[in-house]
Amino acid sequence: MKSTNFVIAALLLFATALTANAAPLLNGLALEQQFNKDRYIAAVYSERLSGDANALLDNNMPRSLQVRVIADRLSARRFRNQWMEGIAINNSGNVLTGQAENMVTFANLFKGRLIAGDQLRIDYAADTGTTSVSLNDIMLGMIEDREFFNTLLRAWIGPVPPSTDFRDDLMGAGQVDSGLLAKYEGLQPAADRVAQVTAMVDAQEAKEEAAAEPAPQKEESKPAQVVAAPKPKPDLSADIPPPSLAAIGAPAIEKPASTRANPAPKPAASAPVSQPKPLKPTTTRPATPLDDELDEEEEEAPLTADMILARQIYHSMLLRHTFKHIRYPKRAQERGQEGSVRLNVTIDNKGIVKTVSTLQESRYSSLNREAVEAVERAGPYPATPAQLNIDEYNFTVPITFRLPD
């Protein structure tokens, strides 16, 4: 009897060990498109499948975020900036302040361009709280902070995701489109690309090691240098509202009584939009598609925590400003039409709108048109912060048109 109990206990321990070391399961897949062109497929893996965002944000279980690139080329900086925008509007101010240095580390991992077949992995180890970032199975860096992974994940499944479809697909609780899954699994890096990434990482490590070596001291004496005291990190908790459109100032609208008997199906959405001022004449024109991303690879000033925080505060300010000027087209309300639109906007340093282009459209032309016109009505925007020291600022605006239940 004792031997039987011993065997059962051993089997239970073995099963527990297998479960603890089991790879996270595929929770959902989402296709990212811009200008009607496929860019990449994003995936969320979790130890437990769930369609609930709070369950997926449980940092006591291992999880993984993966991106597989479809586009022939994808600017690493543009990809990074899009993610940073999502972080800014889906995390509270105190989280952004606390994660500022980690975000600098994360942002600096992205260099040059991503190409078709590249596999970006961001893995979270629940036992150590470490987030590791790799490209084509080559380690780029690690961030040892138990809260950082959720900071990234909220950009995808938070209240203001790239689109409601994107978020819903990632929270599929294991239910994924078979065609999209086949395409995802077929995206593999070529051998020469793996070798190229390896060489880039080795070169970067050699450069960092050389920079870390102390410089030879000269015999002659040097005058004393005055070193300024480090500036304290700004407290953003009062500057950035809770991450939801409702908190940014988008009150609910009343559903008109004269709706059709069978309105179009309602996708899940992040928040309703407001009914602001009357339409003014528009002067901007759509921008050309951002196919040529070589300009995105030019050298930029080194990122600092203060710079990232300034951009995030400014981006939140621009979204709040935009949402005040959105109104729901009356005909769309009457027909029960809902949808998400994502725009790319460029303003100059005085806040004048230079270009507006549609990254993702809804199914309804009236909603797409209203989204563009709302941005144009919103101009001029607040001027760019002096610490950014830029002539132009590019940002994306996610807009969800949703009728109340």
GROMACS .gro file of C-alpha atoms in nm:
model
  405
    1MET     CA    1   0.000   0.000   0.000
    2LYS     CA    2   0.284   0.233   0.092
    3SER     CA    3   0.456   0.162  -0.237
    4THR     CA    4   0.135   0.240  -0.427
    5ASN     CA    5   0.099   0.573  -0.248
    6PHE     CA    6   0.462   0.648  -0.322
    7VAL     CA    7   0.409   0.586  -0.694
    8ILE     CA    8   0.098   0.805  -0.701
    9ALA     CA    9   0.278   1.085  -0.520
   10ALA     CA   10   0.570   1.059  -0.761
   11LEU     CA   11   0.336   1.079  -1.059
   12LEU     CA   12   0.164   1.383  -0.914
   13LEU     CA   13   0.496   1.555  -0.858
   14PHE     CA   14   0.604   1.469  -1.212
   15ALA     CA   15   0.278   1.607  -1.356
   16THR     CA   16   0.317   1.923  -1.151
   17ALA     CA   17   0.671   1.970  -1.279
   18LEU     CA   18   0.557   1.923  -1.636
   19THR     CA   19   0.282   2.181  -1.588
   20ALA     CA   20   0.521   2.430  -1.428
   21ASN     CA   21   0.764   2.398  -1.721
   22ALA     CA   22   0.501   2.377  -1.993
   23ALA     CA   23   0.533   2.630  -2.273
   24PRO     CA   24   0.259   2.897  -2.279
   25LEU     CA   25  -0.037   2.818  -2.506
   26LEU     CA   26  -0.139   3.025  -2.808
   27ASN     CA   27  -0.418   3.248  -2.678
   28GLY     CA   28  -0.481   3.452  -2.993
   29LEU     CA   29  -0.350   3.586  -3.324
   30ALA     CA   30  -0.410   3.931  -3.475
   31LEU     CA   31  -0.319   4.072  -3.814
   32GLU     CA   32  -0.179   4.424  -3.824
   33GLN     CA   33  -0.246   4.618  -4.145
   34GLN     CA   34  -0.164   4.968  -4.264
   35PHE     CA   35  -0.291   5.120  -4.586
   36ASN     CA   36  -0.464   4.786  -4.657
   37LYS     CA   37  -0.127   4.608  -4.658
   38ASP     CA   38  -0.036   4.327  -4.420
   39ARG     CA   39   0.246   4.430  -4.187
   40TYR     CA   40   0.282   4.157  -3.926
   41ILE     CA   41   0.097   3.898  -3.721
   42ALA     CA   42   0.095   3.943  -3.344
   43ALA     CA   43   0.044   3.659  -3.099
   44VAL     CA   44  -0.023   3.630  -2.728
   45TYR     CA   45   0.077   3.312  -2.547
   46SER     CA   46  -0.032   3.233  -2.194
   47GLU     CA   47  -0.008   2.944  -1.949
   48ARG     CA   48  -0.388   2.961  -1.918
   49LEU     CA   49  -0.616   3.044  -2.210
   50SER     CA   50  -0.854   3.332  -2.145
   51GLY     CA   51  -1.069   3.590  -2.316
   52ASP     CA   52  -1.041   3.825  -2.020
   53ALA     CA   53  -0.776   4.097  -2.023
   54ASN     CA   54  -0.729   4.093  -1.646
   55ALA     CA   55  -0.661   3.719  -1.651
   56LEU     CA   56  -0.396   3.765  -1.921
   57LEU     CA   57  -0.231   4.038  -1.712
   58ASP     CA   58  -0.165   3.797  -1.425
   59ASN     CA   59   0.210   3.826  -1.375
   60ASN     CA   60   0.222   3.505  -1.173
   61MET     CA   61   0.217   3.294  -1.490
   62PRO     CA   62   0.459   3.274  -1.785
   63ARG     CA   63   0.349   3.449  -2.102
   64SER     CA   64   0.491   3.550  -2.436
   65LEU     CA   65   0.428   3.815  -2.701
   66GLN     CA   66   0.541   3.733  -3.051
   67VAL     CA   67   0.551   3.923  -3.378
   68ARG     CA   68   0.616   3.768  -3.716
   69VAL     CA   69   0.681   4.012  -3.996
   70ILE     CA   70   0.492   3.986  -4.327
   71ALA     CA   71   0.600   4.311  -4.495
   72ASP     CA   72   0.914   4.304  -4.708
   73ARG     CA   73   1.058   4.565  -4.476
   74LEU     CA   74   0.937   4.730  -4.161
   75SER     CA   75   1.110   5.023  -3.994
   76ALA     CA   76   1.217   4.910  -3.649
   77ARG     CA   77   1.182   5.265  -3.522
   78ARG     CA   78   0.830   5.305  -3.660
   79PHE     CA   79   0.731   4.970  -3.512
   80ARG     CA   80   0.881   5.069  -3.178
   81ASN     CA   81   0.714   5.411  -3.176
   82GLN     CA   82   0.374   5.259  -3.248
   83TRP     CA   83   0.418   5.028  -2.950
   84MET     CA   84   0.535   5.317  -2.731
   85GLU     CA   85   0.224   5.515  -2.822
   86GLY     CA   86   0.008   5.222  -2.718
   87ILE     CA   87   0.198   5.202  -2.390
   88ALA     CA   88   0.140   5.573  -2.329
   89ILE     CA   89  -0.238   5.560  -2.363
   90ASN     CA   90  -0.299   5.226  -2.190
   91ASN     CA   91  -0.093   5.271  -1.873
   92SER     CA   92  -0.141   5.513  -1.585
   93GLY     CA   93   0.099   5.798  -1.519
   94ASN     CA   94   0.264   5.638  -1.218
   95VAL     CA   95   0.330   5.319  -1.421
   96LEU     CA   96   0.490   5.520  -1.700
   97THR     CA   97   0.707   5.708  -1.452
   98GLY     CA   98   0.818   5.387  -1.284
   99GLN     CA   99   0.893   5.213  -1.614
  100ALA     CA  100   1.066   5.505  -1.788
  101GLU     CA  101   1.419   5.363  -1.766
  102ASN     CA  102   1.298   5.018  -1.872
  103MET     CA  103   1.127   5.170  -2.173
  104VAL     CA  104   1.453   5.337  -2.275
  105THR     CA  105   1.624   4.998  -2.257
  106PHE     CA  106   1.344   4.836  -2.456
  107ALA     CA  107   1.332   5.108  -2.722
  108ASN     CA  108   1.707   5.097  -2.778
  109LEU     CA  109   1.691   4.727  -2.867
  110PHE     CA  110   1.531   4.813  -3.203
  111LYS     CA  111   1.772   4.911  -3.478
  112GLY     CA  112   1.752   4.934  -3.857
  113ARG     CA  113   1.468   4.744  -4.010
  114LEU     CA  114   1.272   4.425  -3.970
  115ILE     CA  115   1.215   4.213  -4.281
  116ALA     CA  116   0.974   3.944  -4.392
  117GLY     CA  117   1.008   3.627  -4.185
  118ASP     CA  118   1.160   3.796  -3.880
  119GLN     CA  119   1.035   3.658  -3.548
  120LEU     CA  120   1.036   3.891  -3.249
  121ARG     CA  121   0.976   3.722  -2.912
  122ILE     CA  122   0.915   3.886  -2.576
  123ASP     CA  123   0.905   3.620  -2.305
  124TYR     CA  124   0.807   3.664  -1.943
  125ALA     CA  125   0.944   3.428  -1.677
  126ALA     CA  126   0.705   3.424  -1.382
  127ASP     CA  127   0.957   3.274  -1.141
  128THR     CA  128   1.211   3.555  -1.185
  129GLY     CA  129   0.990   3.837  -1.318
  130THR     CA  130   1.232   3.883  -1.608
  131THR     CA  131   1.128   3.991  -1.957
  132SER     CA  132   1.362   3.877  -2.234
  133VAL     CA  133   1.358   4.009  -2.592
  134SER     CA  134   1.493   3.809  -2.884
  135LEU     CA  135   1.493   3.836  -3.262
  136ASN     CA  136   1.507   3.513  -3.463
  137ASP     CA  137   1.601   3.330  -3.139
  138ILE     CA  138   1.899   3.562  -3.082
  139MET     CA  139   1.887   3.741  -2.748
  140LEU     CA  140   1.870   4.119  -2.775
  141GLY     CA  141   1.832   4.206  -2.408
  142MET     CA  142   1.661   4.141  -2.076
  143ILE     CA  143   1.464   4.362  -1.837
  144GLU     CA  144   1.445   4.249  -1.477
  145ASP     CA  145   1.123   4.407  -1.358
  146ARG     CA  146   0.811   4.209  -1.272
  147GLU     CA  147   0.577   4.485  -1.393
  148PHE     CA  148   0.737   4.560  -1.729
  149PHE     CA  149   0.578   4.280  -1.933
  150ASN     CA  150   0.227   4.397  -1.843
  151THR     CA  151   0.326   4.751  -1.945
  152LEU     CA  152   0.390   4.614  -2.295
  153LEU     CA  153   0.088   4.384  -2.304
  154ARG     CA  154  -0.159   4.661  -2.215
  155ALA     CA  155  -0.067   4.837  -2.540
  156TRP     CA  156  -0.226   4.542  -2.724
  157ILE     CA  157  -0.520   4.443  -2.502
  158GLY     CA  158  -0.580   4.760  -2.300
  159PRO     CA  159  -0.884   4.989  -2.335
  160VAL     CA  160  -0.733   5.174  -2.635
  161PRO     CA  161  -0.573   4.902  -2.853
  162PRO     CA  162  -0.457   4.949  -3.215
  163SER     CA  163  -0.813   4.841  -3.305
  164THR     CA  164  -1.093   4.654  -3.135
  165ASP     CA  165  -1.055   4.364  -3.380
  166PHE     CA  166  -0.684   4.344  -3.300
  167ARG     CA  167  -0.755   4.318  -2.928
  168ASP     CA  168  -1.047   4.077  -2.965
  169ASP     CA  169  -0.843   3.843  -3.184
  170LEU     CA  170  -0.560   3.833  -2.930
  171MET     CA  171  -0.808   3.747  -2.656
  172GLY     CA  172  -0.949   3.452  -2.849
  173ALA     CA  173  -0.886   3.204  -2.564
  174GLY     CA  174  -0.725   2.962  -2.808
  175GLN     CA  175  -0.976   3.012  -3.090
  176VAL     CA  176  -0.773   3.132  -3.388
  177ASP     CA  177  -0.839   3.153  -3.760
  178SER     CA  178  -0.685   2.847  -3.926
  179GLY     CA  179  -0.574   3.041  -4.234
  180LEU     CA  180  -0.404   3.308  -4.027
  181LEU     CA  181  -0.239   3.041  -3.812
  182ALA     CA  182  -0.099   2.866  -4.120
  183LYS     CA  183   0.040   3.195  -4.246
  184TYR     CA  184   0.189   3.272  -3.904
  185GLU     CA  185   0.360   2.935  -3.876
  186GLY     CA  186   0.496   2.970  -4.230
  187LEU     CA  187   0.682   3.294  -4.149
  188GLN     CA  188   1.040   3.185  -4.083
  189PRO     CA  189   1.369   3.378  -4.109
  190ALA     CA  190   1.618   3.276  -4.377
  191ALA     CA  191   1.956   3.141  -4.267
  192ASP     CA  192   2.141   3.447  -4.399
  193ARG     CA  193   1.907   3.672  -4.201
  194VAL     CA  194   1.982   3.481  -3.881
  195ALA     CA  195   2.353   3.522  -3.951
  196GLN     CA  196   2.302   3.894  -4.015
  197VAL     CA  197   2.122   3.947  -3.684
  198THR     CA  198   2.389   3.747  -3.503
  199ALA     CA  199   2.659   3.967  -3.652
  200MET     CA  200   2.472   4.284  -3.558
  201VAL     CA  201   2.428   4.169  -3.198
  202ASP     CA  202   2.794   4.067  -3.171
  203ALA     CA  203   2.904   4.401  -3.311
  204GLN     CA  204   2.682   4.589  -3.066
  205GLU     CA  205   2.816   4.389  -2.771
  206ALA     CA  206   3.175   4.454  -2.881
  207LYS     CA  207   3.100   4.825  -2.908
  208GLU     CA  208   2.949   4.834  -2.560
  209GLU     CA  209   3.243   4.643  -2.413
  210ALA     CA  210   3.489   4.883  -2.574
  211ALA     CA  211   3.295   5.181  -2.440
  212ALA     CA  212   3.297   5.029  -2.091
  213GLU     CA  213   3.675   4.998  -2.079
  214PRO     CA  214   3.838   5.284  -1.884
  215ALA     CA  215   4.026   5.534  -2.098
  216PRO     CA  216   4.404   5.554  -2.038
  217GLN     CA  217   4.487   5.834  -1.799
  218LYS     CA  218   4.720   6.109  -1.908
  219GLU     CA  219   4.999   6.226  -1.684
  220GLU     CA  220   4.910   6.593  -1.696
  221SER     CA  221   4.653   6.716  -1.450
  222LYS     CA  222   4.309   6.824  -1.560
  223PRO     CA  223   4.098   7.105  -1.423
  224ALA     CA  224   3.818   7.001  -1.192
  225GLN     CA  225   3.482   6.955  -1.356
  226VAL     CA  226   3.151   7.063  -1.212
  227VAL     CA  227   2.889   6.789  -1.255
  228ALA     CA  228   2.524   6.887  -1.239
  229ALA     CA  229   2.305   6.693  -1.001
  230PRO     CA  230   2.072   6.447  -1.174
  231LYS     CA  231   1.722   6.577  -1.233
  232PRO     CA  232   1.444   6.398  -1.048
  233LYS     CA  233   1.196   6.202  -1.256
  234PRO     CA  234   0.875   6.395  -1.320
  235ASP     CA  235   0.561   6.264  -1.158
  236LEU     CA  236   0.317   6.195  -1.441
  237SER     CA  237   0.032   6.064  -1.231
  238ALA     CA  238  -0.139   6.403  -1.238
  239ASP     CA  239  -0.066   6.467  -1.607
  240ILE     CA  240  -0.192   6.147  -1.769
  241PRO     CA  241  -0.551   6.035  -1.709
  242PRO     CA  242  -0.658   5.675  -1.653
  243PRO     CA  243  -0.621   5.479  -1.978
  244SER     CA  244  -0.966   5.499  -2.132
  245LEU     CA  245  -1.135   5.721  -2.386
  246ALA     CA  246  -1.413   5.789  -2.138
  247ALA     CA  247  -1.158   5.930  -1.895
  248ILE     CA  248  -1.007   6.141  -2.172
  249GLY     CA  249  -1.336   6.318  -2.214
  250ALA     CA  250  -1.561   6.123  -2.449
  251PRO     CA  251  -1.910   6.118  -2.298
  252ALA     CA  252  -2.159   5.857  -2.410
  253ILE     CA  253  -2.403   5.946  -2.683
  254GLU     CA  254  -2.766   5.854  -2.688
  255LYS     CA  255  -2.878   5.600  -2.940
  256PRO     CA  256  -3.145   5.754  -3.168
  257ALA     CA  257  -3.494   5.612  -3.147
  258SER     CA  258  -3.528   5.570  -3.523
  259THR     CA  259  -3.279   5.284  -3.566
  260ARG     CA  260  -3.340   5.006  -3.814
  261ALA     CA  261  -3.500   4.687  -3.697
  262ASN     CA  262  -3.188   4.480  -3.768
  263PRO     CA  263  -2.882   4.699  -3.716
  264ALA     CA  264  -2.538   4.584  -3.817
  265PRO     CA  265  -2.361   4.362  -3.563
  266LYS     CA  266  -2.173   4.556  -3.297
  267PRO     CA  267  -1.805   4.477  -3.251
  268ALA     CA  268  -1.650   4.516  -2.909
  269ALA     CA  269  -1.512   4.865  -2.865
  270SER     CA  270  -1.304   5.066  -2.627
  271ALA     CA  271  -1.525   5.369  -2.573
  272PRO     CA  272  -1.789   5.592  -2.731
  273VAL     CA  273  -1.710   5.922  -2.897
  274SER     CA  274  -1.831   6.269  -2.823
  275GLN     CA  275  -2.039   6.528  -3.009
  276PRO     CA  276  -1.822   6.838  -3.037
  277LYS     CA  277  -1.827   7.165  -3.231
  278PRO     CA  278  -1.974   7.212  -3.582
  279LEU     CA  279  -1.764   7.118  -3.883
  280LYS     CA  280  -1.516   7.376  -4.009
  281PRO     CA  281  -1.367   7.388  -4.359
  282THR     CA  282  -1.081   7.142  -4.396
  283THR     CA  283  -0.753   7.223  -4.562
  284THR     CA  284  -0.532   6.918  -4.517
  285ARG     CA  285  -0.485   6.639  -4.768
  286PRO     CA  286  -0.425   6.269  -4.709
  287ALA     CA  287  -0.062   6.170  -4.685
  288THR     CA  288   0.094   5.923  -4.922
  289PRO     CA  289   0.138   5.568  -4.791
  290LEU     CA  290   0.449   5.515  -4.582
  291ASP     CA  291   0.593   5.245  -4.806
  292ASP     CA  292   0.944   5.386  -4.820
  293GLU     CA  293   1.063   5.353  -4.463
  294LEU     CA  294   1.430   5.416  -4.527
  295ASP     CA  295   1.385   5.764  -4.381
  296GLU     CA  296   1.294   5.598  -4.053
  297GLU     CA  297   1.644   5.451  -4.024
  298GLU     CA  298   1.830   5.778  -4.001
  299GLU     CA  299   2.020   5.851  -3.683
  300GLU     CA  300   1.822   6.004  -3.399
  301ALA     CA  301   1.919   6.161  -3.070
  302PRO     CA  302   1.979   5.907  -2.792
  303LEU     CA  303   1.660   5.830  -2.606
  304THR     CA  304   1.636   5.929  -2.242
  305ALA     CA  305   1.373   5.862  -1.979
  306ASP     CA  306   1.276   6.231  -1.973
  307MET     CA  307   1.234   6.233  -2.352
  308ILE     CA  308   1.014   5.923  -2.350
  309LEU     CA  309   0.799   6.062  -2.070
  310ALA     CA  310   0.765   6.395  -2.251
  311ARG     CA  311   0.651   6.217  -2.567
  312GLN     CA  312   0.400   6.010  -2.373
  313ILE     CA  313   0.251   6.309  -2.195
  314TYR     CA  314   0.231   6.497  -2.524
  315HIS     CA  315   0.073   6.204  -2.707
  316SER     CA  316  -0.198   6.172  -2.441
  317MET     CA  317  -0.260   6.545  -2.469
  318LEU     CA  318  -0.300   6.519  -2.847
  319LEU     CA  319  -0.552   6.235  -2.815
  320ARG     CA  320  -0.760   6.423  -2.558
  321HIS     CA  321  -0.758   6.723  -2.790
  322THR     CA  322  -0.870   6.512  -3.087
  323PHE     CA  323  -1.151   6.332  -2.903
  324LYS     CA  324  -1.316   6.666  -2.820
  325HIS     CA  325  -1.376   6.721  -3.192
  326ILE     CA  326  -1.527   6.384  -3.288
  327ARG     CA  327  -1.897   6.355  -3.360
  328TYR     CA  328  -2.093   6.048  -3.455
  329PRO     CA  329  -2.251   6.084  -3.803
  330LYS     CA  330  -2.627   6.093  -3.760
  331ARG     CA  331  -2.694   5.860  -4.054
  332ALA     CA  332  -2.449   5.606  -3.914
  333GLN     CA  333  -2.629   5.617  -3.579
  334GLU     CA  334  -2.965   5.563  -3.742
  335ARG     CA  335  -2.831   5.261  -3.928
  336GLY     CA  336  -2.657   5.116  -3.624
  337GLN     CA  337  -2.316   5.143  -3.790
  338GLU     CA  338  -2.010   5.102  -3.570
  339GLY     CA  339  -1.639   5.057  -3.635
  340SER     CA  340  -1.279   5.151  -3.563
  341VAL     CA  341  -1.055   5.384  -3.762
  342ARG     CA  342  -0.684   5.447  -3.709
  343LEU     CA  343  -0.518   5.758  -3.850
  344ASN     CA  344  -0.161   5.872  -3.897
  345VAL     CA  345  -0.120   6.246  -3.833
  346THR     CA  346   0.177   6.475  -3.885
  347ILE     CA  347   0.188   6.821  -3.728
  348ASP     CA  348   0.459   7.085  -3.724
  349ASN     CA  349   0.615   7.212  -3.403
  350LYS     CA  350   0.344   7.479  -3.374
  351GLY     CA  351   0.068   7.218  -3.389
  352ILE     CA  352  -0.045   7.289  -3.746
  353VAL     CA  353  -0.180   6.975  -3.916
  354LYS     CA  354   0.028   6.894  -4.222
  355THR     CA  355  -0.098   6.550  -4.328
  356VAL     CA  356  -0.368   6.304  -4.227
  357SER     CA  357  -0.378   5.951  -4.363
  358THR     CA  358  -0.584   5.646  -4.281
  359LEU     CA  359  -0.389   5.345  -4.155
  360GLN     CA  360  -0.697   5.130  -4.097
  361GLU     CA  361  -1.054   5.188  -4.209
  362SER     CA  362  -1.390   5.076  -4.081
  363ARG     CA  363  -1.647   4.921  -4.313
  364TYR     CA  364  -1.838   5.247  -4.339
  365SER     CA  365  -1.724   5.546  -4.544
  366SER     CA  366  -1.910   5.796  -4.324
  367LEU     CA  367  -1.715   5.686  -4.016
  368ASN     CA  368  -1.385   5.693  -4.206
  369ARG     CA  369  -1.460   6.041  -4.338
  370GLU     CA  370  -1.564   6.174  -3.998
  371ALA     CA  371  -1.245   6.046  -3.836
  372VAL     CA  372  -1.028   6.241  -4.084
  373GLU     CA  373  -1.243   6.553  -4.058
  374ALA     CA  374  -1.232   6.540  -3.678
  375VAL     CA  375  -0.852   6.561  -3.687
  376GLU     CA  376  -0.869   6.849  -3.930
  377ARG     CA  377  -1.123   7.029  -3.711
  378ALA     CA  378  -0.895   6.977  -3.411
  379GLY     CA  379  -0.611   7.178  -3.565
  380PRO     CA  380  -0.411   7.359  -3.455
  381TYR     CA  381  -0.292   7.115  -3.188
  382PRO     CA  382  -0.087   7.211  -2.883
  383ALA     CA  383   0.269   7.296  -2.984
  384THR     CA  384   0.540   7.032  -2.941
  385PRO     CA  385   0.726   7.037  -2.608
  386ALA     CA  386   1.057   7.224  -2.622
  387GLN     CA  387   1.251   6.927  -2.484
  388LEU     CA  388   1.164   6.719  -2.792
  389ASN     CA  389   1.343   6.972  -3.016
  390ILE     CA  390   1.176   6.858  -3.339
  391ASP     CA  391   1.028   7.031  -3.643
  392GLU     CA  392   0.752   6.773  -3.699
  393TYR     CA  393   0.569   6.525  -3.479
  394ASN     CA  394   0.402   6.210  -3.611
  395PHE     CA  395   0.139   6.025  -3.410
  396THR     CA  396  -0.147   5.780  -3.455
  397VAL     CA  397  -0.506   5.829  -3.345
  398PRO     CA  398  -0.731   5.526  -3.277
  399ILE     CA  399  -1.100   5.619  -3.297
  400THR     CA  400  -1.384   5.383  -3.212
  401PHE     CA  401  -1.742   5.465  -3.304
  402ARG     CA  402  -1.970   5.271  -3.071
  403LEU     CA  403  -2.337   5.305  -2.987
  404PRO     CA  404  -2.445   5.246  -2.628
  405ASP     CA  405  -2.594   4.905  -2.553
   0.00000   0.00000   0.00000
